[in-house]
Phi, psi and omega in degrees: 000312178301324179293320180292332183274334185256329182245171181291133184280350178059040175084010180282327182265125179260134181238148180259011183294333180293321180289320178295325179294318180293318179297318180296321179295319180294317181296314180295322178295322179295317180297317180296321178294320177297319180297330179279321185280329184299312179297331180285325181276318181239084181291338180289348179286341179286150177294136184293322181298320179291322179294318179296323180295324183280328186272338181287128180283146178292152180297148180294152179293152180296150180294151179293151179296150180295149180292149179296149180295148179294146180295144179290137180267117180265120179268124179264118180263118179272116179266119181269121180286146178275002179261129175225118183057042179061028177226143179288139177248157181289140180295152181282336178219155182260127179291152181287317179225151182246123179269133178264126179258118180269123179262135178280143179286137180286147179293144180298132181285145179246132181272146177146183180262128182294143177086009181254017184292328185270009182254038174079074179173184180279173180291350179284353178099206184291313180293324178296326179287334179282313182271348180252230181284122178251029184265003182289159179290148179280134181263129181247126181292136180280136180290140179295153182286331181209138178235160178257134177231160181279169179293327179294320178294323179294326178296322178291340179268355186289129179251322183226123183231126178256128180288135180290151178272124180290121180297134181299322182294325177288325178291321179293327180274003178058044179262127178220171179148191183243131176259122180260123181244148173251130184215160175248124176266119184286178179295336179267355177098007179271165181267131177224158177050051181280132180209155184270136175258312180201168178132166179299140184293328181289341185254354186293314183294322179295321179293319180293321179297324181284317185291333179298336182266359182286151179231141183236158172285134181302141179274123183259134175227117187058041179062025176229136180289138178226159175284145180232148175250129184210172175248147181234129180254121178248120187258129174248122182230134180287336181274351184268000000 
């Protein structure tokens, strides 16, 4: 026994593995053959989802992009000047016909300032009215209804001035200063629209009472009296 297990038995031990190998090969071959023949004989036995996946053709590839447009060919036209060394040269070819271009005569220019046609003169403006027809009516500028003058100019126009009465309460409180009034001098020289601009409160009413009685020479503009707007300064001093 020991000899058979360790050394070559020289054909003494018989084994059945060869027969089992052949039987196994036949069985496996039969199974493989059945797996191949069943789909061919019974195609409905296959799953439909797998068949659709296998039978559906893939989508066609997208079309290639269009070729780019050909580049524009720019033709360069060489214009040959007829001047050579600042001198005219004879043309290389004679034209078949010569076209005559008729130029329109320009309208005679009129001198003057634009937009002055309606102010008494010709359509040529101011200069056109002087050198042309001078029969238009003369335009006279209208004097403004009211002008502004300074306090110094108003003092020169003063004809009658009443000194303000110093309020006793302001004198007792030692209040002094200048009251600035805004007034309108009418065409006859009287005071209108008198109002206070600045100054001590205790002295404002006394200043307004005095200025209301002042009289001015009418302000003339183009030899006509006009209303003027001016400021009047009334000074209150304790030492005066």
